[in-house]
Structures are given as C-alpha cells and as structure tokens.
Amino acid sequence: MRPAIKAKFPHLSSFNAYQIAADDLDKVPDILKGQIAIVATQGNVVTDATSVQIPGVLDDLYAYEGPLGPSFAEPPLRVAPVTMRLWAPTAQSVKLHLFPSADAETATQVVQMTPAAQGVWETTLEESWIGQYYLYEVTVYAPSTGQVENNLVTDPYSLGLSMNSTRTLLVNLNDPALMPDGWSELTKPPLAAPTDIVLYELHLRDFSANDKKVAEPNRGKFAAFTEKNSDGVKHLQKLAKAGVTHVHLLP
C-alpha cells in the first residue's frame, strides 16, 4: 500500500492493497453501481470472498463542490427557470416525481433525470412547478439488503418540507412574496467573535402554543415572535437584558 493511502486511511494500513488492471479502469463507474466483491480462488475453487470499502474511490472520482438541490435562474432568464441536482454517484437511475400538493396520492409527472459530471444527476423544470412538491426515486444497490432497491426519498438539500417531512416543497427562498415586511432591509448586527455569543434554544411551537396573549392564528408559528406584548416576547426581552445575545429556534 502506498504511503499516501496509508496516511489517508490509517485504519487500513495493515491490509493488502490490490489494483484494477489499467485496461479495466474505465469500467469503475459501472462497477460502483452494483455489488462489489473480491474473490480468492485456487484453481476453479473459490476459497474466500470479501466486500469492498468504496468511500475513498468515491472521493477521488466524484468529489463535488457545486450547487445541489433546486437552483433558480435570476431574471432575465437565459437558462431553464429551475435546475434540479442530486449527488448520487452509485445510483443506477434517478427519477423526479412531481406532486401538485403535499397529500396528492399520485405524481402528476415523473421525470427521468440525466447523469452529469461528478456523480450528479440533473434535470430542468418549468417555473410553474415552484410551490409544488417532489420526491426522488433512486434505484441503487443496497449492501444492507444485497439487492437493487427503488427508494422514494425527499431531497437531502430540501429548502422546504411538508408535514412530517414526507415530501419536499419546491420553493425559492429569494421570492419576495415569501419575505416578511422589511426582510430585505434588515441588517444583521455585527459580531466581533463567536465566543461572544450567549445562546438560548427554544422550540418554535412551544414558544407560543399556549400563550393566550398571542392571536390564536399565530400560536405555534413564526408570526408569534412579532407580537411584542406576548408573555414569550417579554421573557425574551428579560433574557436579553440578562446577557443573552442569540436565540436558536428549533421546530
């Protein structure tokens, strides 16, 4: 095993290392999409077999630093309104299931995504799909079951999710219609150093769910933080006077 590999994977440094023949290197991307094993034989008899660890080769072949999830074109549009990207280098196929609502039983459209560079699958969508929901259907070999599985999953780069995270909402966070009044003019206070932070965590729903001074439609929601006379906001003001500088909101 080469010193550089030993340094990168010290827990494997005592293992034997084997190389794929140069003529077979172009087969590696397809090999990674299925079950992989190294087999020892004596004559025509299999004497041993073991699976293969692939994180290292995935890093070498498919390291990616570009955008993932939905990307939205800025006006004036010179490209597709929405580009969807998923990093899934070992997937055999990726499809995008589009739903008109969070609870629609069936997809109204299923789009076959195209493999691009560095293990990314992508497709483009029309602007009309913004505000609706989607799932990825990923066909991939699963070592846990020893079979090729079809997994219907949410986007790991979701910008919004339905109740109980069952579907991903296709949403543009830069849409002015989604911004509270004054959002674009708000300036974040400067912070000299992270060590100056005094942090308080609270759950969004618990903050106001039972606060009778909060308008009922706002209880348990972000809007509750705008009601300055509520018990919760008054308590936060007291904490601020006591030295708390930041609030971390949990669901």
XYZ file of N, CA and C in Angstrom:
753
model
N 0.843 -1.190 0.000
C 0.000 0.000 0.000
C 0.882 1.245 0.000
N 0.556 2.179 -0.877
C 1.358 3.391 -0.994
C 1.253 4.232 0.280
N 2.348 4.946 0.636
C 2.334 5.762 1.861
C 1.187 6.769 1.900
N 0.869 7.366 0.756
C -0.203 8.364 0.739
C -1.545 7.746 1.115
N -1.784 6.511 0.675
C -3.038 5.837 1.003
C -3.055 5.448 2.476
N -1.907 4.994 2.994
C -1.822 4.660 4.416
C -2.114 5.882 5.283
N -1.597 7.026 4.857
C -1.811 8.246 5.637
C -3.278 8.669 5.616
N -3.937 8.457 4.483
C -5.336 8.860 4.352
C -6.273 7.895 5.067
N -5.911 6.590 5.067
C -6.749 5.566 5.693
C -5.907 4.745 6.663
N -5.490 5.338 7.775
C -4.587 4.628 8.695
C -5.185 3.350 9.266
N -6.504 3.280 9.379
C -7.136 2.078 9.928
C -7.044 0.893 8.969
N -6.650 1.161 7.721
C -6.495 0.084 6.733
C -5.028 -0.169 6.394
N -4.117 0.475 7.110
C -2.702 0.452 6.719
C -2.073 -0.935 6.769
N -2.635 -1.846 7.551
C -2.056 -3.194 7.637
C -2.668 -4.162 6.629
N -3.597 -3.680 5.817
C -4.271 -4.549 4.856
C -3.466 -4.651 3.563
N -3.737 -5.688 2.799
C -3.160 -5.809 1.467
C -3.896 -4.883 0.507
N -3.175 -4.357 -0.462
C -3.766 -3.474 -1.466
C -3.664 -4.127 -2.838
N -4.733 -4.038 -3.603
C -4.768 -4.609 -4.951
C -5.212 -3.528 -5.924
N -4.755 -3.640 -7.148
C -5.074 -2.647 -8.168
C -5.880 -3.272 -9.291
N -6.767 -2.479 -9.851
C -7.502 -2.895 -11.043
C -6.603 -2.700 -12.256
N -6.654 -3.620 -13.173
C -5.842 -3.517 -14.388
C -6.163 -2.226 -15.127
N -5.142 -1.630 -15.710
C -5.308 -0.350 -16.400
C -6.394 -0.416 -17.469
N -6.490 -1.547 -18.154
C -7.487 -1.683 -19.221
C -8.915 -1.701 -18.687
N -9.060 -1.928 -17.373
C -10.400 -2.025 -16.790
C -10.817 -0.777 -16.018
N -9.957 0.234 -15.979
C -10.267 1.419 -15.176
C -11.529 2.134 -15.650
N -11.788 2.095 -16.960
C -12.976 2.778 -17.461
C -14.269 2.075 -17.053
N -14.147 0.887 -16.480
C -15.325 0.151 -16.018
C -15.713 0.515 -14.582
N -14.845 1.247 -13.894
C -15.066 1.524 -12.472
C -16.405 2.219 -12.204
N -16.800 3.247 -12.971
C -18.096 3.878 -12.683
C -19.261 2.893 -12.698
N -19.251 1.957 -13.643
C -20.324 0.959 -13.682
C -20.184 -0.052 -12.548
N -18.945 -0.404 -12.215
C -18.721 -1.348 -11.111
C -19.291 -0.791 -9.811
N -19.128 0.509 -9.593
C -19.584 1.132 -8.350
C -21.105 1.154 -8.213
N -21.819 0.886 -9.290
C -23.282 0.913 -9.259
C -23.895 -0.435 -8.882
N -23.059 -1.433 -8.607
C -23.580 -2.750 -8.260
C -22.872 -3.337 -7.058
N -23.108 -4.617 -6.820
C -22.443 -5.312 -5.723
C -20.983 -5.546 -6.087
N -20.091 -5.268 -5.143
C -18.655 -5.390 -5.389
C -18.069 -6.375 -4.388
N -17.271 -7.296 -4.882
C -16.601 -8.253 -4.000
C -15.265 -8.636 -4.608
N -14.308 -8.942 -3.757
C -13.028 -9.510 -4.180
C -13.055 -10.993 -3.822
N -12.720 -11.817 -4.801
C -12.809 -13.264 -4.632
C -11.426 -13.886 -4.769
N -11.080 -14.757 -3.839
C -9.833 -15.531 -3.922
C -10.170 -16.939 -4.413
N -9.390 -17.419 -5.353
C -9.634 -18.749 -5.908
C -8.367 -19.583 -5.877
N -8.564 -20.868 -5.848
C -7.469 -21.828 -6.003
C -7.904 -22.788 -7.102
N -7.288 -22.599 -8.260
C -7.795 -23.311 -9.420
C -9.153 -22.739 -9.780
N -10.160 -23.585 -9.857
C -11.523 -23.138 -10.138
C -12.393 -23.089 -8.887
N -11.754 -23.191 -7.728
C -12.492 -23.233 -6.468
C -12.371 -21.893 -5.746
N -13.495 -21.311 -5.371
C -13.499 -20.073 -4.586
C -13.151 -20.412 -3.144
N -12.075 -19.804 -2.654
C -11.628 -20.086 -1.286
C -12.001 -18.988 -0.301
N -12.265 -17.798 -0.802
C -12.627 -16.702 0.104
C -13.221 -15.560 -0.708
N -13.952 -14.693 -0.040
C -14.528 -13.514 -0.690
C -14.783 -12.449 0.361
N -14.680 -11.212 -0.048
C -14.937 -10.107 0.873
C -15.497 -8.929 0.102
N -16.274 -8.116 0.778
C -16.786 -6.900 0.153
C -15.698 -5.834 0.134
N -16.012 -4.701 -0.469
C -15.017 -3.650 -0.693
C -15.524 -2.337 -0.100
N -14.638 -1.599 0.552
C -14.971 -0.264 1.036
C -14.745 0.739 -0.092
N -15.770 1.562 -0.376
C -15.686 2.442 -1.546
C -15.633 3.943 -1.250
N -15.669 4.404 0.012
C -15.640 5.860 0.217
C -14.447 6.549 -0.436
N -13.271 5.912 -0.398
C -12.088 6.546 -0.973
C -12.206 6.775 -2.460
N -12.688 5.775 -3.183
C -12.799 5.925 -4.635
C -13.910 6.913 -4.992
N -14.958 6.970 -4.176
C -15.999 7.968 -4.426
C -15.437 9.378 -4.271
N -14.594 9.580 -3.261
C -13.964 10.895 -3.079
C -13.081 11.247 -4.270
N -12.298 10.269 -4.741
C -11.354 10.541 -5.825
C -12.060 10.820 -7.147
N -13.135 10.087 -7.426
C -13.792 10.210 -8.723
C -14.904 11.247 -8.742
N -15.561 11.448 -7.598
C -16.810 12.200 -7.642
C -16.883 13.367 -6.659
N -15.758 13.795 -6.101
C -15.798 14.962 -5.211
C -16.438 16.135 -5.953
N -17.381 16.802 -5.304
C -18.189 17.820 -5.983
C -18.455 18.979 -5.035
N -18.264 20.195 -5.524
C -18.461 21.381 -4.696
C -19.489 22.339 -5.286
N -20.211 21.888 -6.302
C -21.182 22.753 -6.957
C -22.536 22.754 -6.271
N -23.517 23.407 -6.881
C -24.859 23.501 -6.283
C -25.585 22.163 -6.307
N -26.388 21.907 -5.281
C -27.240 20.727 -5.194
C -28.628 21.162 -4.743
N -29.612 20.309 -4.992
C -30.986 20.698 -4.730
C -31.490 21.577 -5.863
N -32.507 22.395 -5.625
C -33.014 23.275 -6.679
C -32.192 24.552 -6.812
N -31.936 24.947 -8.056
C -31.297 26.234 -8.346
C -32.249 27.026 -9.229
N -32.402 28.299 -8.924
C -33.378 29.130 -9.619
C -32.659 30.193 -10.444
N -33.053 30.306 -11.702
C -32.450 31.296 -12.585
C -32.920 32.689 -12.193
N -31.996 33.629 -12.246
C -32.340 35.016 -11.944
C -32.789 35.718 -13.225
N -33.763 36.606 -13.147
C -34.178 37.342 -14.338
C -33.099 38.331 -14.762
N -32.964 38.610 -16.075
C -33.736 37.999 -17.162
C -33.294 36.558 -17.405
N -34.252 35.661 -17.640
C -33.948 34.245 -17.765
C -33.178 33.968 -19.047
N -31.997 33.367 -18.883
C -31.222 32.921 -20.041
C -31.033 31.404 -20.018
N -31.475 30.793 -18.941
C -31.393 29.343 -18.795
C -32.745 28.852 -18.287
N -32.859 27.531 -18.069
C -34.108 26.976 -17.561
C -34.456 27.608 -16.215
N -35.740 27.860 -15.956
C -36.134 28.511 -14.694
C -35.653 27.784 -13.446
N -35.737 26.438 -13.450
C -35.341 25.659 -12.273
C -34.474 24.489 -12.718
N -33.322 24.330 -12.089
C -32.466 23.167 -12.326
C -32.392 22.358 -11.041
N -32.688 21.058 -11.152
C -32.659 20.155 -10.006
C -31.403 19.297 -10.088
N -30.673 19.192 -8.970
C -29.443 18.392 -8.942
C -29.412 17.526 -7.684
N -29.006 16.260 -7.885
C -28.847 15.315 -6.783
C -27.524 14.587 -6.966
N -26.695 14.557 -5.911
C -25.421 13.823 -5.956
C -25.689 12.391 -5.545
N -25.591 11.476 -6.501
C -25.857 10.058 -6.231
C -24.997 9.221 -7.176
N -23.675 9.177 -6.960
C -22.765 8.538 -7.922
C -22.955 7.037 -8.068
N -23.514 6.360 -7.071
C -23.696 4.910 -7.173
C -25.097 4.533 -7.654
N -25.937 5.512 -7.921
C -27.301 5.220 -8.376
C -27.293 4.709 -9.810
N -28.171 3.763 -10.083
C -28.337 3.256 -11.440
C -29.322 4.105 -12.231
N -30.235 4.748 -11.520
C -31.235 5.609 -12.149
C -31.789 6.554 -11.094
N -32.144 7.765 -11.519
C -32.812 8.718 -10.628
C -33.970 9.351 -11.393
N -35.151 9.313 -10.788
C -36.328 9.945 -11.373
C -36.887 10.966 -10.388
N -37.497 11.993 -10.928
C -38.107 13.045 -10.117
C -39.622 12.907 -10.208
N -40.271 12.652 -9.069
C -41.728 12.551 -9.003
C -42.291 13.893 -8.549
N -43.170 14.470 -9.350
C -43.736 15.786 -9.064
C -45.198 15.651 -8.641
N -45.540 16.295 -7.522
C -46.881 16.214 -6.949
C -47.494 17.609 -6.873
N -48.779 17.739 -7.178
C -49.407 19.062 -7.126
C -49.647 19.571 -5.711
N -49.619 18.667 -4.716
C -49.859 19.072 -3.332
C -49.111 18.134 -2.400
N -49.108 18.477 -1.117
C -48.380 17.673 -0.139
C -49.023 16.318 0.084
N -50.335 16.208 -0.154
C -51.034 14.958 0.138
C -51.621 14.276 -1.096
N -51.252 14.717 -2.285
C -51.725 14.047 -3.504
C -51.244 12.600 -3.516
N -52.129 11.672 -3.872
C -51.789 10.256 -3.791
C -50.790 9.837 -4.866
N -50.890 10.407 -6.041
C -50.007 10.014 -7.142
C -49.356 11.243 -7.760
N -48.196 11.008 -8.350
C -47.479 12.082 -9.033
C -48.172 12.418 -10.347
N -48.191 13.686 -10.686
C -48.752 14.095 -11.969
C -47.714 14.045 -13.078
N -46.446 13.934 -12.691
C -45.377 13.859 -13.683
C -44.175 13.156 -13.067
N -43.544 12.279 -13.843
C -42.315 11.605 -13.432
C -41.257 11.903 -14.487
N -40.161 12.497 -14.056
C -39.111 12.950 -14.974
C -37.854 12.114 -14.764
N -37.346 11.510 -15.837
C -36.080 10.791 -15.765
C -34.938 11.801 -15.726
N -34.124 11.755 -14.688
C -33.009 12.681 -14.573
C -31.804 12.163 -15.344
N -30.920 13.058 -15.717
C -29.776 12.738 -16.576
C -28.487 12.755 -15.768
N -27.636 11.724 -15.914
C -26.343 11.758 -15.219
C -25.445 12.839 -15.806
N -24.867 13.645 -14.935
C -23.949 14.708 -15.350
C -22.576 14.408 -14.757
N -21.729 15.411 -14.664
C -20.362 15.208 -14.177
C -20.340 14.976 -12.674
N -19.325 14.234 -12.232
C -19.003 14.060 -10.806
C -20.140 13.447 -9.987
N -20.853 12.505 -10.589
C -21.868 11.772 -9.855
C -23.175 12.497 -9.638
N -23.357 13.636 -10.286
C -24.573 14.429 -10.122
C -25.605 14.029 -11.177
N -26.857 13.930 -10.756
C -27.986 13.742 -11.665
C -28.759 15.053 -11.716
N -29.227 15.427 -12.913
C -29.907 16.708 -13.008
C -31.029 16.690 -14.040
N -31.924 17.644 -13.887
C -32.977 17.893 -14.856
C -33.446 19.329 -14.671
N -34.245 19.810 -15.596
C -34.777 21.169 -15.500
C -36.302 21.123 -15.433
N -36.869 22.134 -14.786
C -38.319 22.228 -14.619
C -38.795 23.615 -15.009
N -40.064 23.689 -15.371
C -40.668 24.978 -15.658
C -41.003 25.702 -14.350
N -41.110 26.993 -14.440
C -41.366 27.821 -13.263
C -42.702 27.489 -12.602
N -43.632 26.916 -13.374
C -44.958 26.606 -12.837
C -44.918 25.573 -11.720
N -43.792 24.818 -11.606
C -43.702 23.802 -10.563
C -43.268 24.374 -9.214
N -42.820 25.618 -9.196
C -42.455 26.237 -7.920
C -43.701 26.336 -7.038
N -43.563 25.922 -5.789
C -44.690 25.911 -4.871
C -45.383 24.571 -4.780
N -44.927 23.596 -5.587
C -45.480 22.253 -5.517
C -44.441 21.308 -4.898
N -44.691 20.018 -4.927
C -43.900 19.073 -4.134
C -43.244 18.017 -5.014
N -42.172 17.405 -4.473
C -41.477 16.376 -5.244
C -40.778 15.371 -4.339
N -40.458 14.221 -4.947
C -39.637 13.182 -4.336
C -38.685 12.654 -5.393
N -37.551 12.120 -4.950
C -36.634 11.431 -5.848
C -36.860 9.927 -5.742
N -36.917 9.260 -6.888
C -36.895 7.799 -6.919
C -35.482 7.372 -7.315
N -34.754 6.797 -6.378
C -33.354 6.438 -6.593
C -33.241 4.917 -6.669
N -32.787 4.427 -7.813
C -32.542 2.997 -7.991
C -31.073 2.743 -7.712
N -30.783 1.964 -6.663
C -29.406 1.828 -6.201
C -29.219 0.469 -5.533
N -28.017 -0.082 -5.681
C -27.705 -1.318 -4.963
C -27.501 -0.992 -3.486
N -28.159 -1.757 -2.617
C -28.075 -1.534 -1.175
C -27.338 -2.687 -0.513
N -26.125 -2.468 0.002
C -25.402 -3.543 0.700
C -26.183 -4.109 1.882
N -27.051 -3.293 2.479
C -27.800 -3.746 3.651
C -28.788 -4.857 3.321
N -29.271 -4.888 2.076
C -30.223 -5.926 1.674
C -29.643 -6.883 0.647
N -28.509 -6.495 0.033
C -27.928 -7.328 -1.015
C -28.722 -7.300 -2.301
N -29.551 -6.263 -2.478
C -30.393 -6.172 -3.662
C -30.390 -4.744 -4.205
N -30.836 -4.613 -5.456
C -31.075 -3.292 -6.030
C -32.440 -2.818 -5.538
N -32.462 -1.648 -4.920
C -33.685 -1.120 -4.321
C -34.138 0.147 -5.045
N -35.452 0.367 -5.052
C -36.027 1.623 -5.521
C -36.483 2.413 -4.301
N -35.770 3.463 -3.984
C -36.071 4.275 -2.802
C -36.734 5.580 -3.222
N -37.889 5.867 -2.643
C -38.582 7.122 -2.899
C -38.309 8.039 -1.714
N -37.524 9.101 -1.939
C -36.981 9.880 -0.824
C -37.135 11.378 -1.073
N -37.097 12.134 0.024
C -37.058 13.586 -0.086
C -35.653 14.037 -0.489
N -35.550 15.287 -0.855
C -34.279 15.865 -1.288
C -33.402 16.150 -0.061
N -32.171 15.612 -0.003
C -31.299 15.941 1.135
C -30.960 17.426 1.200
N -31.185 18.146 0.104
C -30.967 19.596 0.087
C -32.306 20.342 0.032
N -33.313 19.798 0.698
C -34.640 20.422 0.727
C -34.573 21.843 1.276
N -35.306 22.734 0.638
C -35.476 24.094 1.154
C -36.788 24.229 1.914
N -37.658 23.251 1.770
C -38.926 23.228 2.486
C -39.480 21.820 2.453
N -40.249 21.451 3.474
C -40.802 20.102 3.575
C -42.264 20.165 3.986
N -43.021 19.145 3.591
C -44.407 19.028 4.016
C -44.460 18.546 5.465
N -45.653 18.466 6.020
C -45.809 17.967 7.381
C -45.201 16.568 7.503
N -44.460 16.360 8.573
C -43.773 15.089 8.850
C -42.689 14.758 7.820
N -42.283 15.758 7.046
C -41.162 15.611 6.100
C -41.383 14.485 5.098
N -42.621 14.309 4.641
C -42.897 13.232 3.692
C -42.599 13.621 2.252
N -42.617 14.926 1.951
C -42.303 15.400 0.599
C -41.559 16.726 0.681
N -40.772 16.986 -0.354
C -40.023 18.237 -0.427
C -40.837 19.286 -1.175
N -40.866 20.480 -0.638
C -41.523 21.608 -1.292
C -40.517 22.306 -2.198
N -40.901 22.512 -3.442
C -40.052 23.259 -4.368
C -40.303 24.743 -4.135
N -39.369 25.392 -3.468
C -39.585 26.768 -3.041
C -38.324 27.587 -3.281
N -38.515 28.806 -3.740
C -37.419 29.746 -3.941
C -37.385 30.700 -2.750
N -36.373 30.570 -1.909
C -36.316 31.383 -0.695
C -36.067 32.857 -0.989
N -35.689 33.176 -2.225
C -35.484 34.574 -2.600
C -36.739 35.209 -3.193
N -37.834 34.490 -3.187
C -39.089 35.021 -3.710
C -39.592 36.128 -2.778
N -39.747 37.351 -3.275
C -40.214 38.447 -2.411
C -41.555 38.157 -1.748
N -42.385 37.322 -2.374
C -43.698 37.020 -1.807
C -43.592 36.252 -0.496
N -42.449 35.616 -0.258
C -42.263 34.829 0.962
C -41.559 35.608 2.068
N -41.132 36.826 1.771
C -40.353 37.591 2.742
C -41.248 38.457 3.623
N -41.030 38.450 4.927
C -41.767 39.375 5.804
C -41.437 40.824 5.450
N -42.303 41.728 5.845
C -42.062 43.152 5.594
C -40.730 43.572 6.205
N -39.920 44.263 5.420
C -38.640 44.764 5.903
C -37.515 43.751 5.880
N -37.776 42.550 5.380
C -36.761 41.483 5.410
C -35.504 41.877 4.635
N -35.683 42.426 3.434
C -34.525 42.739 2.594
C -33.725 43.918 3.131
N -34.340 44.746 3.985
C -33.625 45.896 4.541
C -32.973 45.582 5.883
N -33.278 44.419 6.445
C -32.753 44.080 7.765
C -31.246 43.845 7.703
N -30.516 44.478 8.582
C -29.064 44.323 8.645
C -28.693 43.502 9.871
N -27.948 42.445 9.655
C -27.533 41.595 10.767
C -26.537 42.345 11.643
N -26.748 42.360 12.954
C -25.799 43.060 13.845
C -24.404 42.452 13.737
N -23.368 43.269 13.797
C -22.003 42.732 13.695
C -21.643 41.891 14.914
N -20.776 40.912 14.701
C -20.314 40.038 15.778
C -18.797 40.012 15.749
N -18.185 40.463 16.827
C -16.721 40.524 16.870
C -16.112 39.129 16.851
N -16.695 38.202 17.615
C -16.153 36.845 17.690
C -17.251 35.896 18.151
N -17.256 34.652 17.642
C -18.284 33.683 18.074
C -18.280 33.435 19.574
N -17.139 33.635 20.199
C -17.062 33.412 21.652
C -17.872 34.438 22.438
N -18.317 35.491 21.770
C -19.149 36.490 22.444
C -20.617 36.071 22.524
N -20.969 34.982 21.854
C -22.368 34.553 21.800
C -22.797 33.937 23.134
N -23.944 34.375 23.619
C -24.627 33.717 24.741
C -25.942 33.192 24.163
N -26.033 31.876 24.030
C -27.081 31.251 23.217
C -28.219 30.692 24.067
N -29.447 30.894 23.570
C -30.634 30.325 24.206
C -31.411 29.561 23.138
N -31.760 28.309 23.422
C -32.515 27.493 22.475
C -33.969 27.393 22.915
N -34.863 27.452 21.929
C -36.271 27.229 22.244
C -36.968 26.616 21.033
N -38.058 25.919 21.306
C -38.837 25.299 20.239
C -39.875 26.286 19.720
N -39.954 26.374 18.418
C -40.846 27.327 17.771
C -42.292 27.161 18.252
N -42.772 25.938 18.257
C -44.168 25.720 18.648
C -44.370 25.985 20.137
N -43.465 25.467 20.955
C -43.632 25.603 22.404
C -43.606 27.060 22.859
N -42.926 27.908 22.101
C -42.770 29.307 22.490
C -44.124 29.991 22.672
N -45.101 29.641 21.845
C -46.360 30.397 21.885
C -47.615 29.541 21.819
N -47.478 28.224 21.795
C -48.654 27.365 21.601
C -49.729 27.601 22.655
N -49.313 27.914 23.886
C -50.276 28.097 24.980
C -50.290 29.520 25.529
N -49.743 30.450 24.746
C -49.687 31.846 25.187
C -50.990 32.546 24.794
N -51.834 32.846 25.771
C -53.143 33.437 25.497
C -53.049 34.866 24.970
N -51.882 35.498 25.138
C -51.720 36.863 24.646
C -51.322 36.909 23.167
N -51.109 35.735 22.572
C -50.798 35.641 21.144
C -52.086 35.356 20.386
N -52.316 36.071 19.305
C -53.500 35.812 18.482
C -53.540 34.339 18.088
N -54.696 33.736 18.204
C -54.798 32.284 18.001
C -54.219 31.819 16.663
N -54.423 32.540 15.547
C -53.847 32.064 14.275
C -52.317 32.043 14.272
N -51.686 32.795 15.190
C -50.220 32.887 15.214
C -49.567 31.943 16.214
N -50.366 31.289 17.045
C -49.788 30.437 18.083
C -49.039 29.249 17.466
N -47.829 29.032 17.966
C -47.007 27.936 17.459
C -46.319 28.237 16.148
N -46.366 29.493 15.705
C -45.810 29.856 14.400
C -44.788 30.989 14.547
N -44.056 31.221 13.447
C -43.058 32.288 13.453
C -43.693 33.642 13.751
N -44.921 33.826 13.276
C -45.577 35.126 13.450
C -45.733 35.497 14.918
N -45.694 34.518 15.811
C -45.838 34.811 17.240
C -44.724 35.715 17.751
N -43.562 35.666 17.108
C -42.437 36.490 17.558
C -42.641 37.964 17.232
N -43.646 38.281 16.430
C -43.912 39.682 16.087
C -44.861 40.345 17.081
N -45.424 39.565 18.000
C -46.384 40.113 18.960
C -45.642 40.552 20.227
N -45.355 41.829 20.298
C -44.450 42.362 21.316
C -45.010 42.308 22.737
N -46.309 42.173 22.876
C -46.902 42.156 24.218
C -47.168 40.750 24.737
N -46.702 39.743 24.012
C -46.938 38.370 24.463
C -46.012 38.030 25.626
N -46.404 37.014 26.394
C -45.567 36.591 27.520
C -44.205 36.106 27.034
N -44.200 35.390 25.903
C -42.943 34.850 25.393
C -41.960 35.924 24.980
N -42.442 36.930 24.253
C -41.558 38.008 23.803
C -41.049 38.815 24.996
N -41.902 39.066 25.967
C -41.453 39.799 27.160
C -40.373 39.023 27.906
N -40.511 37.691 27.924
C -39.493 36.874 28.586
C -38.169 36.941 27.823
N -38.241 36.936 26.494
C -37.014 37.054 25.704
C -36.345 38.403 25.948
N -37.139 39.448 26.101
C -36.574 40.769 26.382
C -35.838 40.773 27.720
N -36.384 40.071 28.711
C -35.709 39.969 30.007
C -34.396 39.192 29.870
N -34.418 38.130 29.067
C -33.195 37.353 28.855
C -32.132 38.200 28.163
N -32.565 39.035 27.214
C -31.611 39.903 26.522
C -30.954 40.876 27.501
N -31.752 41.429 28.420
C -31.190 42.334 29.421
C -30.231 41.605 30.356
N -30.456 40.289 30.525
C -29.591 39.495 31.406
C -28.315 39.044 30.708
N -28.219 39.306 29.381
C -26.980 38.983 28.682
C -27.093 38.009 27.534
N -28.269 37.415 27.306
C -28.435 36.504 26.167
C -28.359 37.313 24.872
N -27.572 36.815 23.917
C -27.370 37.552 22.662
C -28.027 36.894 21.454
N -28.212 35.570 21.491
C -28.729 34.855 20.324
C -29.786 33.836 20.749
N -30.771 33.640 19.883
C -31.797 32.614 20.081
C -31.719 31.622 18.931
N -31.640 30.340 19.265
C -31.619 29.261 18.277
C -32.997 28.620 18.257
N -33.705 28.733 17.115
C -35.060 28.207 17.012
C -35.033 26.759 16.545
N -35.696 25.898 17.296
C -35.885 24.500 16.925
C -37.347 24.307 16.521
N -37.645 23.218 15.789
C -39.055 23.031 15.369
C -39.947 22.923 16.559
